[in-house]
Coordinates of C-alpha atoms in Angstrom, one line a residue:
M247 CA 103.6 -20.9 29.7
S248 CA 101.5 -23.9 28.6
R249 CA 102.5 -26.4 25.9
Q250 CA 99.6 -25.0 23.8
S251 CA 100.7 -21.4 24.2
L252 CA 104.3 -22.3 23.4
R253 CA 103.2 -23.9 20.1
Q254 CA 101.6 -20.7 19.1
T255 CA 104.8 -18.6 19.4
F256 CA 106.4 -19.8 16.2
G257 CA 104.0 -17.8 14.0
E258 CA 104.5 -14.5 15.8
D259 CA 107.2 -13.7 13.3
A260 CA 106.9 -16.0 10.3
D261 CA 109.5 -14.2 8.2
L262 CA 112.1 -14.4 10.9
Y263 CA 111.4 -18.1 11.3
D264 CA 111.7 -18.6 7.6
R265 CA 115.0 -16.7 7.4
V266 CA 116.9 -18.3 10.3
R267 CA 115.6 -21.9 10.7
P268 CA 118.0 -24.4 9.2
T269 CA 117.0 -26.9 6.5
Y270 CA 118.0 -30.6 6.6
P271 CA 120.8 -32.5 4.9
P272 CA 120.0 -33.6 1.4
E273 CA 121.3 -37.1 2.2
L274 CA 118.4 -37.5 4.7
F275 CA 115.9 -37.2 1.9
D276 CA 118.0 -39.4 -0.5
A277 CA 117.8 -42.1 2.2
L278 CA 114.0 -41.5 2.7
A279 CA 113.4 -41.8 -1.1
G280 CA 115.2 -45.1 -1.1
I281 CA 112.7 -46.3 1.5
V282 CA 109.4 -44.8 0.1
G283 CA 110.1 -44.6 -3.6
D284 CA 110.0 -41.9 -6.2
R285 CA 106.5 -40.4 -6.0
P286 CA 105.0 -41.0 -2.5
R287 CA 101.9 -39.1 -1.6
V288 CA 103.0 -37.1 1.5
L289 CA 101.3 -35.7 4.5
E290 CA 103.7 -33.4 6.4
I291 CA 102.8 -32.3 9.9
G292 CA 104.2 -29.1 11.3
P293 CA 106.1 -27.9 8.2
G294 CA 106.7 -24.4 9.5
T295 CA 107.8 -22.3 6.4
G296 CA 109.1 -25.4 4.5
Q297 CA 112.5 -26.3 6.0
A298 CA 111.8 -29.9 5.1
T299 CA 109.1 -29.3 2.4
S300 CA 111.6 -27.8 0.1
A301 CA 113.5 -31.1 -0.4
M302 CA 110.3 -32.9 -1.2
V303 CA 108.9 -30.3 -3.6
E304 CA 112.3 -30.5 -5.4
R305 CA 111.7 -34.2 -5.9
A306 CA 108.2 -33.5 -7.2
W307 CA 106.5 -35.4 -4.4
P308 CA 102.8 -34.3 -3.9
V309 CA 102.7 -32.8 -0.4
T310 CA 99.8 -32.0 1.9
A311 CA 100.9 -30.0 4.8
V312 CA 99.1 -29.5 8.1
E313 CA 100.4 -26.3 9.9
L314 CA 99.0 -25.0 13.2
S315 CA 100.1 -21.3 12.6
P316 CA 98.3 -19.3 10.0
G317 CA 101.4 -17.0 9.6
L318 CA 103.8 -19.8 9.0
A319 CA 101.2 -21.4 6.6
E320 CA 101.0 -18.1 4.6
V321 CA 104.7 -18.1 4.0
L322 CA 104.6 -21.8 3.1
R323 CA 101.9 -21.2 0.5
R324 CA 103.8 -18.3 -1.0
K325 CA 107.0 -20.3 -1.4
Y326 CA 105.5 -23.6 -2.6
P327 CA 102.2 -22.9 -4.3
T328 CA 101.8 -26.5 -5.4
T329 CA 101.7 -27.7 -1.8
D330 CA 98.2 -28.2 -0.4
V331 CA 98.4 -26.4 3.0
I332 CA 95.8 -27.0 5.7
V333 CA 95.8 -24.7 8.7
A334 CA 94.7 -26.9 11.6
D335 CA 95.8 -28.8 14.7
F336 CA 96.8 -32.3 13.7
D337 CA 95.8 -33.7 17.1
T338 CA 92.1 -33.0 16.3
L339 CA 92.0 -32.8 12.4
E340 CA 90.0 -35.6 10.7
L341 CA 91.6 -36.9 7.5
P342 CA 90.7 -39.9 5.3
A343 CA 92.2 -43.2 6.6
Q344 CA 94.9 -44.9 4.6
S345 CA 95.4 -41.9 2.2
F346 CA 99.2 -41.4 2.3
D347 CA 102.4 -43.3 1.4
L348 CA 104.4 -41.1 3.7
V349 CA 103.6 -39.2 6.9
I350 CA 106.5 -37.1 7.9
S351 CA 107.1 -34.6 10.8
A352 CA 110.4 -32.7 10.9
T353 CA 111.3 -31.1 14.3
A354 CA 107.6 -30.9 15.2
F355 CA 106.5 -34.4 16.3
H356 CA 107.3 -33.6 19.9
W357 CA 104.5 -30.9 19.9
L358 CA 101.8 -33.5 19.2
D359 CA 99.8 -35.4 21.8
P360 CA 102.2 -38.2 23.0
E361 CA 99.2 -40.5 23.8
T362 CA 97.8 -40.5 20.2
R363 CA 100.3 -39.2 17.7
V364 CA 101.8 -42.4 16.5
Q365 CA 98.5 -44.2 16.1
R366 CA 96.9 -41.2 14.3
C367 CA 99.8 -41.2 11.8
V368 CA 99.6 -44.9 11.3
D369 CA 95.8 -44.8 10.6
L370 CA 96.6 -42.4 7.7
L371 CA 99.1 -44.7 5.9
R372 CA 98.3 -46.9 3.0
P373 CA 99.4 -50.5 3.4
G374 CA 103.2 -50.6 3.6
G375 CA 103.3 -46.8 4.0
A376 CA 106.0 -45.1 6.2
L377 CA 106.0 -42.8 9.2
A378 CA 109.1 -40.7 9.2
I379 CA 110.1 -38.6 12.2
V380 CA 113.0 -36.1 11.9
S381 CA 114.3 -34.9 15.2
T382 CA 116.8 -32.1 15.7
H383 CA 119.3 -32.2 18.6
H384 CA 121.9 -29.7 19.7
V385 CA 125.0 -31.7 20.4
A386 CA 128.6 -31.4 21.5
G387 CA 131.1 -30.1 18.9
G388 CA 131.8 -26.9 17.1
S389 CA 132.5 -23.9 19.6
E390 CA 132.5 -26.2 22.7
Q391 CA 133.9 -23.6 25.1
F392 CA 131.3 -21.1 24.1
F393 CA 128.4 -23.5 24.7
A394 CA 129.9 -24.3 28.1
D395 CA 130.3 -20.7 29.0
V396 CA 126.9 -19.6 27.7
Q397 CA 125.2 -21.6 30.5
S398 CA 126.1 -18.7 32.8
C399 CA 124.0 -16.4 30.8
Y400 CA 120.9 -18.7 31.1
D401 CA 121.5 -19.0 34.8
R402 CA 121.4 -15.3 35.2
F403 CA 118.4 -14.5 33.0
T404 CA 116.2 -17.5 32.8
D405 CA 114.8 -20.1 35.3
D406 CA 116.1 -23.0 33.2
A407 CA 117.8 -25.6 35.2
A408 CA 121.5 -25.9 34.9
T409 CA 122.8 -28.6 32.6
D410 CA 125.9 -30.8 32.3
G411 CA 126.6 -29.5 28.8
L412 CA 125.4 -30.7 25.4
P413 CA 125.3 -34.5 24.7
A414 CA 127.6 -36.2 22.3
A415 CA 125.8 -37.1 19.1
D416 CA 126.3 -40.9 19.8
D417 CA 124.6 -40.4 23.3
V418 CA 121.3 -39.3 21.9
P419 CA 118.7 -42.1 22.2
E420 CA 118.1 -43.9 18.9
D421 CA 114.3 -44.3 19.2
P422 CA 112.9 -41.4 21.2
E423 CA 109.3 -42.1 20.0
R424 CA 109.6 -45.8 20.8
L425 CA 108.5 -46.8 17.4
E426 CA 110.0 -50.3 17.7
Q427 CA 108.1 -50.9 21.0
S428 CA 104.7 -49.7 19.6
G429 CA 104.0 -52.9 17.7
L430 CA 102.5 -50.8 14.8
F431 CA 105.3 -51.3 12.3
G432 CA 106.7 -54.3 10.4
S433 CA 110.2 -52.7 10.5
V434 CA 111.9 -49.6 11.8
E435 CA 115.0 -47.9 10.5
F436 CA 117.2 -45.2 11.9
R437 CA 119.7 -42.9 10.3
R438 CA 121.9 -40.0 11.9
Y439 CA 123.3 -36.9 10.3
V440 CA 125.8 -34.6 12.0
W441 CA 126.6 -31.2 10.5
N442 CA 127.9 -27.7 11.6
V443 CA 126.6 -24.2 10.9
D444 CA 128.6 -21.0 11.5
Y445 CA 126.9 -18.0 13.0
S446 CA 127.8 -14.4 13.7
A447 CA 126.5 -12.8 16.9
P448 CA 123.5 -11.2 15.1
Q449 CA 122.7 -14.4 13.2
Y450 CA 122.8 -16.6 16.3
L451 CA 120.6 -14.2 18.3
E452 CA 118.1 -14.1 15.4
L453 CA 118.1 -17.9 15.5
L454 CA 117.4 -17.9 19.2
S455 CA 114.5 -15.6 18.6
S456 CA 112.8 -18.3 16.6
Y457 CA 112.8 -20.7 19.6
S458 CA 109.6 -20.9 21.7
G459 CA 111.3 -20.7 25.1
H460 CA 113.3 -17.6 24.2
R461 CA 110.1 -15.9 22.7
A462 CA 108.3 -16.7 25.9
L463 CA 110.8 -14.6 28.1
T464 CA 109.9 -11.2 29.3
I465 CA 111.5 -8.3 27.2
E466 CA 113.8 -7.5 30.2
R467 CA 115.1 -11.0 30.6
R468 CA 115.4 -11.5 26.8
D469 CA 117.4 -8.3 26.4
G470 CA 119.7 -9.3 29.3
L471 CA 120.2 -12.9 28.0
Y472 CA 120.9 -11.7 24.4
G473 CA 123.3 -9.0 25.6
C474 CA 125.2 -11.6 27.6
I475 CA 125.3 -14.1 24.7
G476 CA 126.3 -11.5 22.2
A477 CA 129.2 -10.3 24.3
L478 CA 130.4 -13.9 24.7
I479 CA 130.3 -14.5 20.9
E480 CA 132.2 -11.2 20.3
A481 CA 134.8 -12.2 22.9
T482 CA 135.4 -15.5 20.9
G483 CA 136.2 -13.6 17.7
G484 CA 132.7 -12.7 16.5
S485 CA 131.4 -16.0 15.4
I486 CA 130.6 -19.5 16.6
T487 CA 130.1 -23.0 15.2
K488 CA 127.0 -24.9 16.2
R489 CA 126.8 -28.7 15.7
Y490 CA 123.4 -30.3 14.9
L491 CA 122.3 -33.8 14.9
N492 CA 119.2 -34.7 12.7
Q493 CA 117.9 -38.2 13.5
L494 CA 115.6 -39.9 11.0
S495 CA 113.3 -42.6 12.3
V496 CA 111.2 -44.5 9.8
G497 CA 108.5 -47.0 10.6
I498 CA 107.0 -49.2 7.8
S499 CA 103.3 -49.7 8.5
L500 CA 101.6 -53.0 9.1
N501 CA 98.3 -51.7 7.8
Q502 CA 96.2 -54.0 5.7
P503 CA 94.1 -53.0 2.8
L504 CA 90.6 -51.7 3.6
A505 CA 87.9 -54.4 3.1

């Protein structure tokens, strides 16, 4: 399935996505507020149903959100009516230059065109504005034996290449978007947040159903995979613990005021 098609899968069940996708540590937004101030004008790219938007709305930040999926956008509007939601593809959307104090993308930046995404974001920033990229990584920890054993289920029911296991949080590269090397920022900051979530078997399978790769499987393969994973969770006592790493990368723009 193409990248463009995979991007469209998230909106197939917007209510499921809203119910199961995790939010982000409050400390992450506390740190971001310390960088961008109390009332930044925000552009959020790929908000989904508001997993990061919620923290900004709670802080009374004015948010404009660009969401590709009409279904996800509908849920977002329902939850946060003060948010200006634009249904569009950011890669081709025209927005006024130097209009935002903060451009942020949480667990969505990797879906944008890698050749243009950083520059397009920088062009939208006011002088001294910030580009914030939040990435989510599945890292070693929690129910480690389960995550080692579950690879056998993927080997049986998917074409995914075998892996050597989940990386340690400290082994995840600090600057995956190469903000420091871009030459577009006066300074770049990085923060890391590691946290755990407990899931029952039904909860974990619902979470997997919100991932594009799992949604792209045939029904037969997906049913087989979920049966295998569910049996492993039940064999471990009926629940597992998953460890997440959220990495915050913030680049401060070098933009000069418009003449």
